[in-house]
Short mmCIF file of C-alpha atoms and ligand atoms in Angstrom, two decimals:
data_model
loop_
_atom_site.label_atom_id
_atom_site.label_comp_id
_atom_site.label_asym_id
_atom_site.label_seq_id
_atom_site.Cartn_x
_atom_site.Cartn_y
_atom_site.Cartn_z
CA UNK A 9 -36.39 6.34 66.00
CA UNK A 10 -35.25 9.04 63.78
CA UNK A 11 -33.92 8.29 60.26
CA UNK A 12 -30.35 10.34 60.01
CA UNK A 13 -28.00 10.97 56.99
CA UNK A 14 -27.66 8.68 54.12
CA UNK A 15 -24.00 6.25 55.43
CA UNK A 16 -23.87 4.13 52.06
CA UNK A 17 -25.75 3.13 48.75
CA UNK A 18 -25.24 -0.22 47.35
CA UNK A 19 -26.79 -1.85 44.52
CA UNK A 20 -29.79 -3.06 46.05
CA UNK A 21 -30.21 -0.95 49.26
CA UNK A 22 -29.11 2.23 51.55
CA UNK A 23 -28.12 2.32 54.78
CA UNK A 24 -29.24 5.42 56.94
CA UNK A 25 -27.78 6.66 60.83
CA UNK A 26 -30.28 6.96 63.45
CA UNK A 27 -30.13 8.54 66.65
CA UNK A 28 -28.46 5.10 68.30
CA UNK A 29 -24.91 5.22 66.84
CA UNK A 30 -25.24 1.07 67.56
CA UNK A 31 -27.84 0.93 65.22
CA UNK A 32 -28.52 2.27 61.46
CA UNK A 33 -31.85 1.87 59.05
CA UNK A 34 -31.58 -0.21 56.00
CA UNK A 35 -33.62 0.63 53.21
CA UNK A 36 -34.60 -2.15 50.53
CA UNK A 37 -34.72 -0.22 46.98
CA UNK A 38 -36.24 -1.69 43.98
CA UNK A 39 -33.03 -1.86 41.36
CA UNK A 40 -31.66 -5.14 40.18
CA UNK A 41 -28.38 -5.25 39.06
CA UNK A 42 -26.34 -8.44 37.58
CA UNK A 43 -22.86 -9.42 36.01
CA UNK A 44 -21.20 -7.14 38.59
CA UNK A 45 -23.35 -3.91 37.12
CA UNK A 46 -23.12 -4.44 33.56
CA UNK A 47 -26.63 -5.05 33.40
CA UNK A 48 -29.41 -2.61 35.46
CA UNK A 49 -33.04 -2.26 35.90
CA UNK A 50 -35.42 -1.05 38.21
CA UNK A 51 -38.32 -3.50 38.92
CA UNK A 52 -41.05 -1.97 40.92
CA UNK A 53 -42.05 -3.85 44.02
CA UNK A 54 -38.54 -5.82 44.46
CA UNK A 55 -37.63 -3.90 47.59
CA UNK A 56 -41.05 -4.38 49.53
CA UNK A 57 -40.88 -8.23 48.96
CA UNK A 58 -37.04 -8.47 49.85
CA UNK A 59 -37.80 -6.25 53.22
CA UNK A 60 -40.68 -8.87 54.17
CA UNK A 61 -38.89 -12.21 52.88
CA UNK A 62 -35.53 -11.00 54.27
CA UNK A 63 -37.22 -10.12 57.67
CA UNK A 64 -38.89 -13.41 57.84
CA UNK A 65 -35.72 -15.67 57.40
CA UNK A 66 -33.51 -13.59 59.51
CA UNK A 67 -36.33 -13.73 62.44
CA UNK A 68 -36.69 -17.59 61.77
CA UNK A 69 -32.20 -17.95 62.20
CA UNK A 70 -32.24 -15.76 65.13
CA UNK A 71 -34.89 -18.02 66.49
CA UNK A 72 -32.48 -20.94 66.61
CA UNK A 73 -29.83 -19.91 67.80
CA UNK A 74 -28.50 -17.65 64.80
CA UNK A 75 -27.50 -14.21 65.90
CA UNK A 76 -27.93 -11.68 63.14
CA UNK A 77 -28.30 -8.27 62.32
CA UNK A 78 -32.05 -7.74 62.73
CA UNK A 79 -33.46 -5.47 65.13
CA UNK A 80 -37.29 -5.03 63.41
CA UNK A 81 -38.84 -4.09 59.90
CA UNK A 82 -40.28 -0.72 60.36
CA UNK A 83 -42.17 -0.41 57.23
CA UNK A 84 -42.76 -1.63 53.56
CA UNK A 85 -39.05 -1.21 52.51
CA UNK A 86 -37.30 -0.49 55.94
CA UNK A 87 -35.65 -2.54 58.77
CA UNK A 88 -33.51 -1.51 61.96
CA UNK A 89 -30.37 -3.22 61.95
CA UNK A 90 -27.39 -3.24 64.08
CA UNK A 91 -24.39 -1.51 62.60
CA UNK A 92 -21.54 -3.85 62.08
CA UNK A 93 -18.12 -4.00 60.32
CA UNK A 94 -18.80 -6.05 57.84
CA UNK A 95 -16.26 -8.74 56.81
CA UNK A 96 -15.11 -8.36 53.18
CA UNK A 97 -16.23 -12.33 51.70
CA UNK A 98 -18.97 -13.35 50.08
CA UNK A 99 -19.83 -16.71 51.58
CA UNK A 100 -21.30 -18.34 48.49
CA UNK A 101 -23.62 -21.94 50.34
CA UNK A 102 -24.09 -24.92 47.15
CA UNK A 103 -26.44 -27.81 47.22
CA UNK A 104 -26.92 -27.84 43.51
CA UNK A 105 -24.27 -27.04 40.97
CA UNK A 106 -25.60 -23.81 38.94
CA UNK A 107 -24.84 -20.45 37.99
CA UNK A 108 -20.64 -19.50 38.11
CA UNK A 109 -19.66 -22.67 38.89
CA UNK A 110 -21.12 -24.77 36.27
CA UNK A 111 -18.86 -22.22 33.53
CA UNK A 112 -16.17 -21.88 36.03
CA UNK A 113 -15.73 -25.51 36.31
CA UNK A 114 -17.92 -27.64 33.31
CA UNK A 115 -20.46 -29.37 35.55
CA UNK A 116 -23.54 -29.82 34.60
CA UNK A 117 -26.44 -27.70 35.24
CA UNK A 118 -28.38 -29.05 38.65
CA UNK A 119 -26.14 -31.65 39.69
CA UNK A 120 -26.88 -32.40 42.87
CA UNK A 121 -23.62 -32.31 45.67
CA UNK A 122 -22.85 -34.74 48.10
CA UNK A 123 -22.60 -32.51 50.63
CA UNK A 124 -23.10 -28.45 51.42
CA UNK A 125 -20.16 -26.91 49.00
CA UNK A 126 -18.76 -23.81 50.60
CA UNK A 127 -16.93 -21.29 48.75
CA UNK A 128 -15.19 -17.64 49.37
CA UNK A 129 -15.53 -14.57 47.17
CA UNK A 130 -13.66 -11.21 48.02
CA UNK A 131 -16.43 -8.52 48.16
CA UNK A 132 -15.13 -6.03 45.97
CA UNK A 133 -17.22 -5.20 43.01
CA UNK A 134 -14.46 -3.48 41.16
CA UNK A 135 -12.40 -6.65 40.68
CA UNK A 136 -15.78 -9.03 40.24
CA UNK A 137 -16.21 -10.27 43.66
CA UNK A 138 -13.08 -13.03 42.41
CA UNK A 139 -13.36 -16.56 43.92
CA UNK A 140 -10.69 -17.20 46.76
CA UNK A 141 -9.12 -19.75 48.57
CA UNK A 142 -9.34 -19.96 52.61
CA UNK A 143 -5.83 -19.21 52.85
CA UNK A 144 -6.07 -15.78 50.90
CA UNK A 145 -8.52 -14.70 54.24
CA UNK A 146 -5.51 -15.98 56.48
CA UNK A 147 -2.70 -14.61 54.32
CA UNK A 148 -4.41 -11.01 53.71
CA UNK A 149 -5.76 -10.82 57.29
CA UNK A 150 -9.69 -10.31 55.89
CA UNK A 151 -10.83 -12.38 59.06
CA UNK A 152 -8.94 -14.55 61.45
CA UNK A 153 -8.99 -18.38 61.77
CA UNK A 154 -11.23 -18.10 64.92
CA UNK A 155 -14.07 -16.12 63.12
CA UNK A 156 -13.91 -18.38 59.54
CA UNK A 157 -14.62 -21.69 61.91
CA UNK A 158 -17.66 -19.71 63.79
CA UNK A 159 -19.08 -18.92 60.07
CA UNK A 160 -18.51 -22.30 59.38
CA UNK A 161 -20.20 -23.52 62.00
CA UNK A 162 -23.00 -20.95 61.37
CA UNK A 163 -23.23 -21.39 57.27
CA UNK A 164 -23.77 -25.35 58.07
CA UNK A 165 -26.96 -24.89 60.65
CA UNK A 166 -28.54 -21.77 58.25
CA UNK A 167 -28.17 -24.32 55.15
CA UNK A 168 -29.86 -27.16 57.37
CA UNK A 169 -32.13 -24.50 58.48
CA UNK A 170 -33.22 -22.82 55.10
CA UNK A 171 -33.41 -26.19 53.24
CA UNK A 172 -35.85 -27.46 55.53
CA UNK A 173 -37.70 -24.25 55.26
CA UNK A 174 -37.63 -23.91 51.99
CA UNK A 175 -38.19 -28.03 51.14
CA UNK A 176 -41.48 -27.53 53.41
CA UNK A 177 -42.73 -24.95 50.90
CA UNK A 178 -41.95 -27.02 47.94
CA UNK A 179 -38.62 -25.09 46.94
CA UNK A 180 -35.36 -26.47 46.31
CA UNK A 181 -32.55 -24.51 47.81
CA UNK A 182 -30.07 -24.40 45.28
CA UNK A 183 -27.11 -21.87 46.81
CA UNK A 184 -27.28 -18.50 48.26
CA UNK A 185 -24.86 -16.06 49.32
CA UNK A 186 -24.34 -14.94 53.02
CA UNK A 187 -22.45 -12.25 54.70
CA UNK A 188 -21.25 -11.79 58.13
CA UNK A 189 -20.23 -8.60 60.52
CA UNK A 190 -18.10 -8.03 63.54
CA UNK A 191 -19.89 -6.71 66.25
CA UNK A 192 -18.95 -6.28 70.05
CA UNK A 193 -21.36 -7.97 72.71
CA UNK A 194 -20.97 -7.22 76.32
CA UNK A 195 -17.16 -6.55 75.16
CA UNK A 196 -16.62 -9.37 73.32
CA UNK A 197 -16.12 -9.25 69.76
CA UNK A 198 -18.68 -11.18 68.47
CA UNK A 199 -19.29 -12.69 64.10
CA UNK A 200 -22.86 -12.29 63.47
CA UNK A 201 -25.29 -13.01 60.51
CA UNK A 202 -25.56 -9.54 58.27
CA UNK A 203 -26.80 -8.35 54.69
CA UNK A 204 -30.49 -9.79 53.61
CA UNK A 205 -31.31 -13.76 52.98
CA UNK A 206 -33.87 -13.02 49.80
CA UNK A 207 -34.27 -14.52 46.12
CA UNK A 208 -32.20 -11.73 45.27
CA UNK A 209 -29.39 -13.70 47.37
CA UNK A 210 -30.49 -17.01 46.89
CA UNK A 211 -31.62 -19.67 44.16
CA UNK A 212 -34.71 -20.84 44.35
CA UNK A 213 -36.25 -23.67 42.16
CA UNK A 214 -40.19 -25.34 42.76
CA UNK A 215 -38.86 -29.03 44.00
CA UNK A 216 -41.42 -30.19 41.16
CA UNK A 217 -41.33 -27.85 38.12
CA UNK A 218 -37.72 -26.63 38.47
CA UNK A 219 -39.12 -23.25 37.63
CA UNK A 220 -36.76 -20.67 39.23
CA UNK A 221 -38.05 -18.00 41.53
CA UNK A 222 -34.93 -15.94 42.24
CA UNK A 223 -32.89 -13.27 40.72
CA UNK A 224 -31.84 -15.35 37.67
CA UNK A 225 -35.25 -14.41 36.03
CA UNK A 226 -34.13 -11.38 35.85
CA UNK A 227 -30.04 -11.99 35.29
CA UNK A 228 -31.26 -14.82 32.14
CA UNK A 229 -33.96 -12.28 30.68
CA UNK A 230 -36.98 -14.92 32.25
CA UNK A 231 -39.42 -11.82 33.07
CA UNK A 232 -41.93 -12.43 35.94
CA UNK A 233 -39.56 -11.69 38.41
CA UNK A 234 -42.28 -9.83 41.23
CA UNK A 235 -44.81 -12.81 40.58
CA UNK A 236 -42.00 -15.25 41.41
CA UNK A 237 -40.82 -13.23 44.50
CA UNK A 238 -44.51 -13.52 45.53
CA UNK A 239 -44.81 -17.07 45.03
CA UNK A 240 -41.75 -17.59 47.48
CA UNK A 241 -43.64 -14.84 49.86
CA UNK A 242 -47.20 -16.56 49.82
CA UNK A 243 -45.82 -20.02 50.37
CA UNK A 244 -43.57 -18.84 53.01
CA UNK A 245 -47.00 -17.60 54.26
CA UNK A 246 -45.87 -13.94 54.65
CA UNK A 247 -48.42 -12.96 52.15
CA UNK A 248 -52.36 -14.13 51.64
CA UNK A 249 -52.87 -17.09 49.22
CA UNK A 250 -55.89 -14.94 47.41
CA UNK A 251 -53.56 -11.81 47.00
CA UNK A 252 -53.09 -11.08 43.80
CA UNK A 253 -50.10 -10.69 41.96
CA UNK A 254 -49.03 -8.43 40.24
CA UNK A 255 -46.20 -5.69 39.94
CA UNK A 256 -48.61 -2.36 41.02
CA UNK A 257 -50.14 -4.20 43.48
CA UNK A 258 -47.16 -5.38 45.66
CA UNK A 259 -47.33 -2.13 47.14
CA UNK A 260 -51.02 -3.03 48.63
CA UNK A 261 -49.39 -6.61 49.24
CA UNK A 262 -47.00 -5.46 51.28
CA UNK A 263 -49.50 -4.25 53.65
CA UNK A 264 -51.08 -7.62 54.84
CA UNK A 265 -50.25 -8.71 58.34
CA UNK A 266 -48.23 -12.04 58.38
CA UNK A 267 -50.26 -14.72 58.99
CA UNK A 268 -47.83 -16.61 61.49
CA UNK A 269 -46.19 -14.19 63.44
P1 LIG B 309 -22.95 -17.46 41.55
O1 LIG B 309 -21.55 -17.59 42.10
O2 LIG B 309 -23.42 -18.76 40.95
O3 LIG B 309 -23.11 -16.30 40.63
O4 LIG B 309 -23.88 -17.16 42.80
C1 LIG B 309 -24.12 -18.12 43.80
C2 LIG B 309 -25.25 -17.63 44.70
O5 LIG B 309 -24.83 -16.51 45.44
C3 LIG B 309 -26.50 -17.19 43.93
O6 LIG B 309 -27.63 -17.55 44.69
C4 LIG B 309 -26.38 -15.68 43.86
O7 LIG B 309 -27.64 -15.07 43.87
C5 LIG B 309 -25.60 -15.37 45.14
N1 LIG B 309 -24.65 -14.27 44.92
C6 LIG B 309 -23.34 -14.34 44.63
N2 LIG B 309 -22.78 -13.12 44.52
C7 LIG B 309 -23.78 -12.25 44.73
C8 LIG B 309 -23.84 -10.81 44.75
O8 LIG B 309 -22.85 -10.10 44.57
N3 LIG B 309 -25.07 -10.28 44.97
C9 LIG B 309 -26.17 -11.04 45.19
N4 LIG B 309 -27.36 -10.43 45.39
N5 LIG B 309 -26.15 -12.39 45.20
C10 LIG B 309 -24.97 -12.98 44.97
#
């Protein structure tokens, strides 16, 4: 498959044409960005970790039943993906109370929620990514009643999913943020998963320790963010127990052959 023009940079990753207008490449880079930009770095090894982590979830969902973007990872930072128009929310999943909506609201730091806590952010970076109710997607036609139920539907089976996942690992999943794409299927217009499910997406904590292994290390100044990402990569056994970790090295980590593929 050949790699085409560059379509769009984000934060965290480019998306490149290919010869199959269906179908683009999407290209995991190694900046970290937080508090919508205001703070940057570049953190070697980020990208290759995302690709494999990312890959492995998405492969997992579309395994039961989850239709998603994923076509295959192609290399250490690349994966084929099928274009979609993406739909402008952030679908932001809660188990545990943490991050904006402990300030937003004054709960406590990792209280635990009765149930799955589902809320909607517009996706526009220039006004924050703002918190909005379900009847702002109705009113300002972002996505139509018929599609928000299907996510719905979807959001509730990936949390069940990932949880379990992630609880078999001995990590708590704490929230994560999902996005989803319009695509047609044999004609029909079809929502399916999109974006990357990594710890740059997610929180993360060890069920015993607390100790968080996502993108808050970074955002809270925790350091360690690669051996963290390779914590959640070894015991999601995409990468060898004995590999060592260590930012240089993630590079030859990448490289290992999943153990249960
Ligand atoms: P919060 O609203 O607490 O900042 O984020 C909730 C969850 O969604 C966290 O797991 C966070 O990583 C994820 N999340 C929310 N917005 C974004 C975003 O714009 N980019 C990324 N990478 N993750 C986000």
């Amino acid at each position: 498959m050949k790699k085409g023009k560059k379509l769009y940079e984000g934060k965290a990753k480019i998306i490149y044409a290919t010869s199959d207008k269906n179908l683009v490449i999407q290209y995991f880079k190694d900046d970290a960005t937080a508090f919508n930009n205001q703070k940057k770095s570049t953190i070697e090894g980020k990208g290759v970790l995302n690709n494999r982590i990312s890959e492995h979830i998405l492969s997992n969902l579309s395994q039961i039943g989850i239709k998603n973007h994923l076509v295959k990872r192609l290399n250490m930072r690349e994966q084929v993906i099928k274009l979609v128009e993406i739909i402008p929310i952030e679908f932001i999943v809660r188990n545990v109370a943490s991050g904006s909506i402990i300030k937003r609201l004054g709960i406590e730091d990792g209280t635990v929620l009765k149930e799955p806590l589902v809320e909607y952010c517009l996706k526009d970076d220039a006004l924050g990514d703002p918190l909005i109710a379900e009847e702002h997607i109705y009113a300002f036609e972002w996505a139509s009643k018929k599609e928000i139920e299907k996510v719905k539907k979807m959001i509730l089976r990936i949390n069940d999913f990932m949880i379990g996942m992630f609880r078999g690992v001995g990590i708590k999943l704490i929230d994560f943020k999902l996005e989803f794409g319009r695509l047609k299927i044999n004609g029909n217009d079809e929502v399916i998963l999109a974006d990357e499910i990594s710890p740059d997406t997610c929180r993360l904590w060890d069920s015993i320790t607390d100790k968080k292994l996502d993108k808050d290390r970074f955002r809270k100044n925790l350091g360690d963010l690669i051996p963290a990402y390779t914590e959640v990569a070894k015991r999601l056994g995409i990468l060898h127990e004995q590999s060592n970790v260590s930012a240089v090295n993630v590079t030859k980590l990448s490289s290992v052959k999943k153990k249960h593929k």
